[in-house]
Coordinates of C-alpha atoms in Angstrom, one line a residue:
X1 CA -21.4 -18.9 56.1
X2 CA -20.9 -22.3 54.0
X3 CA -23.8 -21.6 52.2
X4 CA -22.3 -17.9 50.7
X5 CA -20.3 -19.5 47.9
X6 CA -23.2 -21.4 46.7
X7 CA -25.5 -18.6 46.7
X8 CA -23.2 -16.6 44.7
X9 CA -22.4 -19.0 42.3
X10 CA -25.7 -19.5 41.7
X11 CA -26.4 -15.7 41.5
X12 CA -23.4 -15.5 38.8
X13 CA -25.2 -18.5 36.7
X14 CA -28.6 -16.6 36.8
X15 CA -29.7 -15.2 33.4
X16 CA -28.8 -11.7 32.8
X17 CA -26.6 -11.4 36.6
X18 CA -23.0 -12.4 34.6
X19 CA -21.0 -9.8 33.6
X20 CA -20.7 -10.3 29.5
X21 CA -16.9 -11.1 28.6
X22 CA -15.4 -8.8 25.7
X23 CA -16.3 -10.3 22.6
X24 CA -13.2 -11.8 20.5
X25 CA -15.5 -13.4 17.9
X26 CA -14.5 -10.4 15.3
X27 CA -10.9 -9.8 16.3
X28 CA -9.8 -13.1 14.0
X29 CA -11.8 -11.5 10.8
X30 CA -10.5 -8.3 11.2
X31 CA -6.9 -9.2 11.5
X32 CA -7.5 -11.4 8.7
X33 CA -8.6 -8.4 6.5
X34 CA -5.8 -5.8 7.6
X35 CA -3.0 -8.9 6.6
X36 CA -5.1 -9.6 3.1
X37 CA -3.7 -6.9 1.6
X38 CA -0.4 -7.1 2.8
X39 CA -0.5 -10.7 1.3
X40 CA -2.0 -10.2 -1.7
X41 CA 0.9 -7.3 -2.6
X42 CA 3.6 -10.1 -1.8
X43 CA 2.0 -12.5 -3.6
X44 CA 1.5 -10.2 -6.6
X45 CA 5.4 -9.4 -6.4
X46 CA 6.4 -13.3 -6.2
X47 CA 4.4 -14.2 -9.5
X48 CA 5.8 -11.0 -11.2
X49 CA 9.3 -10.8 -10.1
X50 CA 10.1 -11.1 -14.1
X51 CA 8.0 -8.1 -14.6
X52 CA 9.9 -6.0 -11.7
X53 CA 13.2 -6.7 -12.6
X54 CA 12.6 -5.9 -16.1
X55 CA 10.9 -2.8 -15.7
X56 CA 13.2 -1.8 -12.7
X57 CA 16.3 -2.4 -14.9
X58 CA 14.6 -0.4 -18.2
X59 CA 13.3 2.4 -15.5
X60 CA 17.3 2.4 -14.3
X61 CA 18.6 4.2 -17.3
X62 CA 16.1 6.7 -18.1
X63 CA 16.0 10.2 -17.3
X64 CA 15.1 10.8 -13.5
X65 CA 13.6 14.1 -14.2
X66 CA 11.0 12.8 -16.4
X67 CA 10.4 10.2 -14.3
X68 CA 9.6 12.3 -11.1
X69 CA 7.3 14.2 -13.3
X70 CA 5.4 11.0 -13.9
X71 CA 5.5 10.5 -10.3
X72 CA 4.1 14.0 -9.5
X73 CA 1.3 12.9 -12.3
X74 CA 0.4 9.8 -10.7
X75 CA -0.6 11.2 -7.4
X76 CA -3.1 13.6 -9.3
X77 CA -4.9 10.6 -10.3
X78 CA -5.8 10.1 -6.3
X79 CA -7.0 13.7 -6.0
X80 CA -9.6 13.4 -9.0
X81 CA -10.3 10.3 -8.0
X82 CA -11.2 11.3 -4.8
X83 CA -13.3 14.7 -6.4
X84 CA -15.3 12.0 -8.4
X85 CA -16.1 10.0 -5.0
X86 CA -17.0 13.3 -3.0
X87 CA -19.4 14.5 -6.4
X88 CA -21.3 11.0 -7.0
X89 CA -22.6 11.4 -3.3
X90 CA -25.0 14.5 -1.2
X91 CA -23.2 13.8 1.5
X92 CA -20.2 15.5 2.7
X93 CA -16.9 13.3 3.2
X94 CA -13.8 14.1 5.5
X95 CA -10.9 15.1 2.6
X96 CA -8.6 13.4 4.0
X97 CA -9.5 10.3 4.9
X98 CA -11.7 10.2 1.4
X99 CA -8.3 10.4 -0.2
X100 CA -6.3 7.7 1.7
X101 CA -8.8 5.4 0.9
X102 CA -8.7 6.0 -3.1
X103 CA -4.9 5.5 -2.6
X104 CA -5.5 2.4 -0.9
X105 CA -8.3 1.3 -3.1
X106 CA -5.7 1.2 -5.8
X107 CA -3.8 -1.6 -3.9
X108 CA -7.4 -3.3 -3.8
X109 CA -7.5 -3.3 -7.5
X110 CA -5.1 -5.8 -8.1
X111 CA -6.7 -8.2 -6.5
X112 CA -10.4 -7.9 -7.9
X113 CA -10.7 -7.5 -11.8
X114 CA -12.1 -4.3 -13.8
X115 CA -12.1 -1.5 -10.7
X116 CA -14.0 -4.1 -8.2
X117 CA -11.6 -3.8 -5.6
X118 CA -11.9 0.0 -5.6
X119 CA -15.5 0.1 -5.7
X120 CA -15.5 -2.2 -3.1
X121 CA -13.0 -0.3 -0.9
X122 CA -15.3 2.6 -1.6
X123 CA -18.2 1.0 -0.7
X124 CA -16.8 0.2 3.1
X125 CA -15.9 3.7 3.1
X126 CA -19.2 5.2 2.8
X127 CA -21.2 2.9 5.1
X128 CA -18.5 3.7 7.8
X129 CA -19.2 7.4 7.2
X130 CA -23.3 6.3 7.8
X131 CA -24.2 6.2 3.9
X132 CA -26.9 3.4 3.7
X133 CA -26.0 0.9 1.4
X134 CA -28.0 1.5 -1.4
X135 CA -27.2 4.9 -2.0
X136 CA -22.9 3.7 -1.6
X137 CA -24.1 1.2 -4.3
X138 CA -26.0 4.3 -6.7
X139 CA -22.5 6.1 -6.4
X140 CA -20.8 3.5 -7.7
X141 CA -22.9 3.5 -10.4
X142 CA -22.9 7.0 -11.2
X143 CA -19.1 7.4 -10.7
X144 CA -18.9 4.5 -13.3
X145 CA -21.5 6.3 -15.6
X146 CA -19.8 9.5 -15.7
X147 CA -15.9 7.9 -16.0
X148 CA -17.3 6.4 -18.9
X149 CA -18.3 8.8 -20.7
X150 CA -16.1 11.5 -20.2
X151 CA -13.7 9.5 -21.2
X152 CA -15.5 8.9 -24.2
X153 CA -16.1 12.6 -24.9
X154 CA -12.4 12.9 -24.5
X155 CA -11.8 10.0 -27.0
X156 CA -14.3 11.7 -29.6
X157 CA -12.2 14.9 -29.0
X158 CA -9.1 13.2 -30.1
X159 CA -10.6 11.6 -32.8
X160 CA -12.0 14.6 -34.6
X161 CA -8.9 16.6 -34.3
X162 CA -6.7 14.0 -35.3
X163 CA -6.0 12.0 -38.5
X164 CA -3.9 9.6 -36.0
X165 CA -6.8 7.3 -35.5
X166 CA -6.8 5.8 -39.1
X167 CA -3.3 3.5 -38.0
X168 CA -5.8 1.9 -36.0
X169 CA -8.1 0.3 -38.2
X170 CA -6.3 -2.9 -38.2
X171 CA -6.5 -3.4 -34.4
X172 CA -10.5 -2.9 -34.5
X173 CA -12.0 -6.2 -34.0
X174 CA -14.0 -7.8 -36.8
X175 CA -17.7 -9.1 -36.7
X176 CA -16.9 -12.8 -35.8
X177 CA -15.5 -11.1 -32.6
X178 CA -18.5 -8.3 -31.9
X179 CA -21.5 -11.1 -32.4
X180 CA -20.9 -13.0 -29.8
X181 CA -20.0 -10.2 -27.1
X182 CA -23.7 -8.9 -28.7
X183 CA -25.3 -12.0 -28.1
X184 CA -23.9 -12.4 -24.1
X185 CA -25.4 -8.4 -23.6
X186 CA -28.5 -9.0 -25.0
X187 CA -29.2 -12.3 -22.9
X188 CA -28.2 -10.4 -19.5
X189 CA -30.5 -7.6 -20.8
X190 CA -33.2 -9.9 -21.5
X191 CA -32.5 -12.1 -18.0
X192 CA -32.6 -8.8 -16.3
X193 CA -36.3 -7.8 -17.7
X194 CA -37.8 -11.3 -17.1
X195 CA -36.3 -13.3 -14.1
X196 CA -38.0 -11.3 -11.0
X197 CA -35.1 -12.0 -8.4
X198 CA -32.9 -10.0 -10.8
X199 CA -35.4 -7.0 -11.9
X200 CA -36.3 -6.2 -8.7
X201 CA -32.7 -5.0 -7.0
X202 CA -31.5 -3.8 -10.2
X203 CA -35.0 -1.3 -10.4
X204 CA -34.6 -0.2 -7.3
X205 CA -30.4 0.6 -7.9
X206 CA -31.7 2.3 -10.6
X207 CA -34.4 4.7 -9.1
X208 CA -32.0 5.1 -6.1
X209 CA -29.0 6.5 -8.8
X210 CA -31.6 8.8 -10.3
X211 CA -32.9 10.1 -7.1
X212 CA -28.8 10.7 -5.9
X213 CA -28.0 12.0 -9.4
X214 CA -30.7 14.7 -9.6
X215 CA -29.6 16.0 -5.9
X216 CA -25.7 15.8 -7.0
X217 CA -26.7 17.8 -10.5
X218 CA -28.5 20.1 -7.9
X219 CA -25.4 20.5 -6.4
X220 CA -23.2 23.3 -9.1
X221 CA -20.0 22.6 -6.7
X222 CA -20.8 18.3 -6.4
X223 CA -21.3 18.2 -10.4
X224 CA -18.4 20.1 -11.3
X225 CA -15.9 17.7 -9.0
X226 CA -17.9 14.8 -10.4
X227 CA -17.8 15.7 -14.5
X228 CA -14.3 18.0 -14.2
X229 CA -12.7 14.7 -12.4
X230 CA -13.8 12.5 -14.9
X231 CA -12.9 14.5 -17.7
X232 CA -9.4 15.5 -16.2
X233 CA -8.7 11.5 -15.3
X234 CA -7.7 10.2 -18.5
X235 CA -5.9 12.8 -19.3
X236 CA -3.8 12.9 -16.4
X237 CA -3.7 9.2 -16.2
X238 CA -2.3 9.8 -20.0
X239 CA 0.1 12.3 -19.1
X240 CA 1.9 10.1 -16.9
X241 CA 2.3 7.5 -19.9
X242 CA 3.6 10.4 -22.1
X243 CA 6.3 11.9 -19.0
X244 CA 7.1 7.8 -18.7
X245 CA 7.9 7.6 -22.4
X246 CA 9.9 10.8 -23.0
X247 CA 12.0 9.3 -19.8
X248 CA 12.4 5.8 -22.0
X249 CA 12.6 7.7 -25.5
X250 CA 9.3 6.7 -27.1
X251 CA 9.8 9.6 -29.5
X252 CA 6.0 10.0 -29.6
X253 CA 4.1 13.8 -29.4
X254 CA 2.0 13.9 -26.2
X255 CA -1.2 14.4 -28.1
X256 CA -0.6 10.9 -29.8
X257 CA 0.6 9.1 -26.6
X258 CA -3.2 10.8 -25.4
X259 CA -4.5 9.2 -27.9
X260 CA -2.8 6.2 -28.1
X261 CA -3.6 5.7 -24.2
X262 CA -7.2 6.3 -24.7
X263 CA -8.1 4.3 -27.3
X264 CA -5.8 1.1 -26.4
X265 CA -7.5 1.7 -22.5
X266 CA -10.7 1.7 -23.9
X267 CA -10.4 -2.0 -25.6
X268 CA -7.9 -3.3 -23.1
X269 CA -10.2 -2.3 -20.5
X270 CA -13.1 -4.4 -22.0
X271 CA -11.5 -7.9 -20.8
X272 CA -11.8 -8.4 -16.9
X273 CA -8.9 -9.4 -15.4
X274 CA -7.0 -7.9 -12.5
X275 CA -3.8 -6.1 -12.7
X276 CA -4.7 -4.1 -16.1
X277 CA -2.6 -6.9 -18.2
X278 CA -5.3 -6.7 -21.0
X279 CA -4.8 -3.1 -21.3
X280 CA -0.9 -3.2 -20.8
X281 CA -0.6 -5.3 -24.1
X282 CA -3.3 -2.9 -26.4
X283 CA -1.3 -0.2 -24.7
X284 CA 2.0 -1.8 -26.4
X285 CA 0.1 -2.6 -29.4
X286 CA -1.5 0.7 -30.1
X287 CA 2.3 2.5 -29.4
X288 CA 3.5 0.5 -31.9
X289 CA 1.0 1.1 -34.0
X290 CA 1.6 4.7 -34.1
X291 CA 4.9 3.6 -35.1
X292 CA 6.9 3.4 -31.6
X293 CA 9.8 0.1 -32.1
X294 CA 8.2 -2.2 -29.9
X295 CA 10.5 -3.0 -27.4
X296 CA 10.4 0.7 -26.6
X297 CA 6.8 0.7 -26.4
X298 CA 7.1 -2.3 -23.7
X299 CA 9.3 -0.9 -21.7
X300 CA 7.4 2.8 -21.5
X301 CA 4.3 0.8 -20.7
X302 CA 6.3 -1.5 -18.4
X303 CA 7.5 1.7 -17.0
X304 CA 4.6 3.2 -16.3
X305 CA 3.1 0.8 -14.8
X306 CA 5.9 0.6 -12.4
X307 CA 5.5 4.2 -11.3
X308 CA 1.3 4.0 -11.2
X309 CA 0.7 0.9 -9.7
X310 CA 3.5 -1.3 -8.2
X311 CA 5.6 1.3 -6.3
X312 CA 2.0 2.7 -4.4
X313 CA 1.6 -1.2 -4.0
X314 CA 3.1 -1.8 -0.8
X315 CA 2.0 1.5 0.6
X316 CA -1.5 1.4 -0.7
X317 CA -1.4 -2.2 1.0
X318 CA -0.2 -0.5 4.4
X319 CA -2.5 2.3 4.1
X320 CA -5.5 0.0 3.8
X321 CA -5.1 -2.7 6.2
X322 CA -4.3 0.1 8.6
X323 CA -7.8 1.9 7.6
X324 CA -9.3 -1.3 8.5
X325 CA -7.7 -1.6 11.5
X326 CA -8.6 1.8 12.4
X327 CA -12.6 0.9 11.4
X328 CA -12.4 3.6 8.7
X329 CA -13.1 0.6 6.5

């Protein structure tokens, strides 16, 4: 009977006889990613309180029904976006969980400049729901392609039916600034078609977004939510400006806020850096332009940014760290 305990220790230290423990390797990451966001929105609010209490104070005397209209505005911006993430992929999505996480991707943006945290968000999104990598990487791409230029189809709308755009020729930038943004495009383009390492993934991004965009295009109902989002975006994201500035008195038309919003978003949106502050100050600068007094113009744009990104902060935040602790991301 002595020898029992030894034999079955020595059965338990046999390869392959131990039960396995639960792994716990994970569990430190994974808390660590569903607190990031939470920190990043406090953090955010700490280095901005200047910013919040201004824009809270401004947003305090204006007119509440204006404001809830920019409110209802804002959350149309999740919907499209979420249209334009369903249309840039074959695959079917659940609604409602492809919504929460453009809502909470939005909380990711302020943390990663020009749209990276979305995308990124995005990305987790449709390799949980089995999308292989490369084709989440292609919709990316083509969700880019087709923001970009619907908004620019919008812009060119604007700027043939209005004689507004000619206050703006001051804020175009001149040569000494377009040569050497030129000169950094054409060396990644040239980079790009002569270092192998970088051709190779970027060919095969490229024939993957082509192969995905032919079978979306295929796809009447897929192409409309992809091309009717992305035209409908700006304008709705625009809207909300215009509702935020009749609550602040900007004494602008809609059509010229539209305008205004487009054109200052579109150089703004040029420099990379997170939390939209390059396209908050051509935002003031093109409202001023059209002849807005400035401080009005700062505090509409102040204001709006108070209703479109920093009140869905903290429950974008929520939203996405409990996503990831669900495994949806």
């Amino acid at each position: 009977m002595s020898s029992l305990p030894s034999l079955s220790s020595s059965r338990s230290d046999a390869p392959g006889c131990a039960l396995p423990a639960p792994s716990t390797a994970g569990r430190p990451l994974r808390l660590a990613l569903c607190l990031s966001p939470l920190l990043v929105a406090a953090v955010w609010g700490l280095t901005n309180q200047s910013l919040l209490y201004e824009g809270a104070g401004r947003l305090a005397g204006a007119e509440p029904a204006w404001l809830l209209a920019a409110g209802g505005v804002t959350c149309l911006t999740w919907v499209l976006a979420a249209c334009m993430r369903q249309g840039a992929v074959p695959d079917p999505l659940p609604p409602g969980l492809l919504l929460a996480s453009q809502f909470a991707a939005g909380a990711a943006n302020h943390a990663l400049p020009a749209g990276l945290g979305a995308h990124a968000v995005t990305v987790r999104f449709l390799r949980t729901r089995g999308v292989p990598l490369n084709r989440a990487t292609s919709s990316i791409a083509l969700y880019s392609v087709a923001k970009s230029a619907a908004k620019t189809v919008v812009l060119i709308g604007f700027l043939v039916s209005s004689s507004a755009w000619r206050r703006l020729g001051e804020l175009l930038p001149d040569g000494a600034v377009l040569i050497p943004v030129a000169a950094v495009l054409t060396l990644v383009g040239v980079a790009t078609a002569v270092v192998r390492p970088l051709r190779r993934p970027i060919t095969g991004l490229v024939r993957s977004a082509l192969a995905d965009a032919r079978t979306v295009h295929a796809r009447p109902a897929r192409a409309l939510a992809l091309w009717g989002g992305a035209t409908a975006l700006p304008l709705v994201q625009a809207s909300a400006l215009a509702c935020t500035g009749q609550a602040l008195g900007l004494g602008l038309p809609w059509g010229t806020v539209v305008f205004a919003f487009l054109a200052g978003g579109t150089a703004g949106g040029a420099v990379p850096v997170p939390g939209g502050v390059a396209v908050d100050a051509a935002l003031v600068i093109t409202l001023a332009a059209f002849g807005s007094p400035v401080a009005v113009a700062t505090a509409t744009v102040i204001g709006y940014r108070v209703i479109t990104d920093w009140v869905p902060l903290l429950p974008g935040a929520l939203v996405l760290s409990a996503m990831i602790r669900a495994k949806a991301l």
